[in-house]
Amino acid sequence: MTTTTKTAITVETTIQAPVAKVWEYWNQPEHIKKWAFASDDWHVPASENDLRTGGKFSTTMAAKDGSFSFDFGGVYTQVKEHKLIEYTLGDERKVSILFSSIGEATKIVETFEAEDTHSVEMQQSGWQAILDNFKKYTEAN
């Protein structure tokens, strides 16, 4: 029997906003549609989120020119309001997101298991770009 250990990748940022606002913007579909993409030539036409242990989420990410789209989704395995979100993606990879208050700011540390198709560096830069987009959106609104 072979056990395969997946590579863990971590991305993080600190947002100049209180954790309650950060939590809301991270989890409400009307906000997710405005930040959950890595570059300006992409968008999120659809997002559903049942934020509770056992709840499901789905976000459709699409190129604005219509050339490509995909659904990013999974099932929540643990939710602690304003502190922690853990979920399993459709391909069984695990993701953990920690939210920490630092005065009026909030630090987010997101750790995910790498997939086998793209390089670790490409995955890290893509997830970091989405996190940076979240920071920009949250701080501007």
Coordinates of C-alpha atoms in Angstrom, one line a residue:
M1 CA 0.0 0.0 0.0
T2 CA 1.4 3.4 -1.0
T3 CA 0.6 6.6 0.8
T4 CA 1.0 9.8 -1.3
T5 CA 1.7 13.0 0.6
K6 CA 0.5 16.1 -1.3
T7 CA 2.6 19.2 -1.3
A8 CA 1.1 21.9 0.9
I9 CA 1.2 25.5 -0.5
T10 CA 0.6 28.6 1.7
V11 CA -0.4 32.1 0.6
E12 CA -1.1 34.9 3.0
T13 CA -2.0 38.6 3.3
T14 CA -3.0 41.2 5.8
I15 CA -6.1 43.3 5.1
Q16 CA -6.7 46.7 6.6
A17 CA -10.2 45.8 7.8
P18 CA -11.8 44.2 10.8
V19 CA -12.3 40.4 10.8
A20 CA -16.1 40.7 10.7
K21 CA -15.9 42.6 7.4
V22 CA -13.2 40.3 6.0
W23 CA -15.3 37.3 6.9
E24 CA -18.4 38.7 5.2
Y25 CA -16.6 39.7 2.0
W26 CA -14.9 36.3 1.9
N27 CA -18.1 34.3 2.2
Q28 CA -21.0 36.2 0.7
P29 CA -21.7 35.3 -2.9
E30 CA -22.4 38.9 -3.9
H31 CA -18.8 39.8 -2.8
I32 CA -17.2 36.5 -4.0
K33 CA -18.3 37.5 -7.6
K34 CA -16.2 40.7 -7.3
W35 CA -12.9 39.3 -6.2
A36 CA -12.5 35.5 -6.8
F37 CA -10.3 35.6 -9.9
A38 CA -6.6 36.1 -10.5
S39 CA -6.6 38.7 -13.3
D40 CA -8.8 41.4 -14.8
D41 CA -9.5 39.3 -17.9
W42 CA -11.4 36.8 -15.7
H43 CA -14.7 37.1 -13.7
V44 CA -17.1 35.1 -11.6
P45 CA -20.5 34.9 -13.2
A46 CA -21.9 32.6 -10.5
S47 CA -21.3 31.8 -6.8
E48 CA -23.2 29.7 -4.2
N49 CA -22.1 29.3 -0.6
D50 CA -23.6 27.3 2.2
L51 CA -21.1 28.2 4.9
R52 CA -21.5 25.5 7.6
T53 CA -19.8 22.2 8.4
G54 CA -21.2 19.9 5.7
G55 CA -22.3 22.8 3.5
K56 CA -21.2 23.0 -0.1
F57 CA -19.9 25.9 -2.2
S58 CA -19.4 26.5 -5.9
T59 CA -17.8 29.4 -7.8
T60 CA -17.7 29.6 -11.6
M61 CA -14.6 31.3 -12.8
A62 CA -14.6 32.3 -16.5
A63 CA -12.5 34.2 -19.0
K64 CA -14.3 37.4 -19.9
D65 CA -13.9 36.6 -23.6
G66 CA -15.9 33.4 -23.1
S67 CA -12.9 31.1 -24.1
F68 CA -12.8 29.1 -20.9
S69 CA -14.6 28.6 -17.6
F70 CA -14.5 26.1 -14.7
D71 CA -16.3 25.5 -11.4
F72 CA -14.3 25.6 -8.2
G73 CA -16.2 23.9 -5.4
G74 CA -16.2 21.6 -2.5
V75 CA -17.6 20.7 1.0
Y76 CA -16.9 22.5 4.2
T77 CA -15.4 20.2 6.9
Q78 CA -15.0 22.8 9.6
V79 CA -16.2 26.3 10.1
K80 CA -15.4 28.5 13.1
E81 CA -16.9 32.0 12.6
H82 CA -14.3 34.7 12.1
K83 CA -11.4 32.2 12.7
L84 CA -11.2 29.1 10.5
I85 CA -12.6 27.6 7.3
E86 CA -11.6 24.1 6.2
Y87 CA -12.9 22.3 3.1
T88 CA -12.3 19.5 0.7
L89 CA -12.3 20.3 -3.0
G90 CA -14.1 18.1 -5.5
D91 CA -10.8 16.4 -6.3
E92 CA -10.3 15.5 -2.6
R93 CA -7.6 18.1 -1.9
K94 CA -7.8 19.9 1.4
V95 CA -7.8 23.6 2.1
S96 CA -7.5 25.5 5.4
I97 CA -8.0 29.3 5.8
L98 CA -7.1 31.0 9.1
F99 CA -8.4 34.5 9.9
S100 CA -6.6 36.4 12.7
S101 CA -7.4 39.8 14.1
I102 CA -4.4 42.1 14.4
G103 CA -6.0 45.3 15.9
E104 CA -8.2 46.7 13.1
A105 CA -6.5 44.5 10.5
T106 CA -7.0 40.9 9.6
K107 CA -4.4 38.4 8.6
I108 CA -5.5 35.5 6.3
V109 CA -3.3 32.4 5.9
E110 CA -4.5 30.0 3.3
T111 CA -2.9 26.5 2.9
F112 CA -3.9 24.1 0.2
E113 CA -2.8 20.8 -1.2
A114 CA -1.2 21.1 -4.6
E115 CA -2.6 19.4 -7.6
D116 CA -0.5 17.4 -10.1
T117 CA -1.2 19.3 -13.3
H118 CA 0.5 22.6 -12.8
S119 CA 3.8 23.5 -11.1
V120 CA 3.8 24.4 -7.4
E121 CA 5.1 27.9 -8.3
M122 CA 2.2 28.4 -10.8
Q123 CA -0.4 27.3 -8.2
Q124 CA 1.1 29.5 -5.5
S125 CA 1.2 32.6 -7.7
G126 CA -2.4 32.0 -8.9
W127 CA -3.8 31.5 -5.4
Q128 CA -1.8 34.5 -4.2
A129 CA -3.1 36.7 -7.0
I130 CA -6.7 35.8 -6.0
L131 CA -5.9 36.6 -2.4
D132 CA -4.3 39.9 -3.4
N133 CA -7.5 40.6 -5.5
F134 CA -9.5 39.9 -2.3
K135 CA -7.4 42.3 -0.3
K136 CA -7.7 45.1 -2.9
Y137 CA -11.5 44.6 -3.2
T138 CA -12.1 44.5 0.6
E139 CA -9.9 47.5 1.4
A140 CA -11.6 49.6 -1.4
N141 CA -15.2 48.8 -0.3

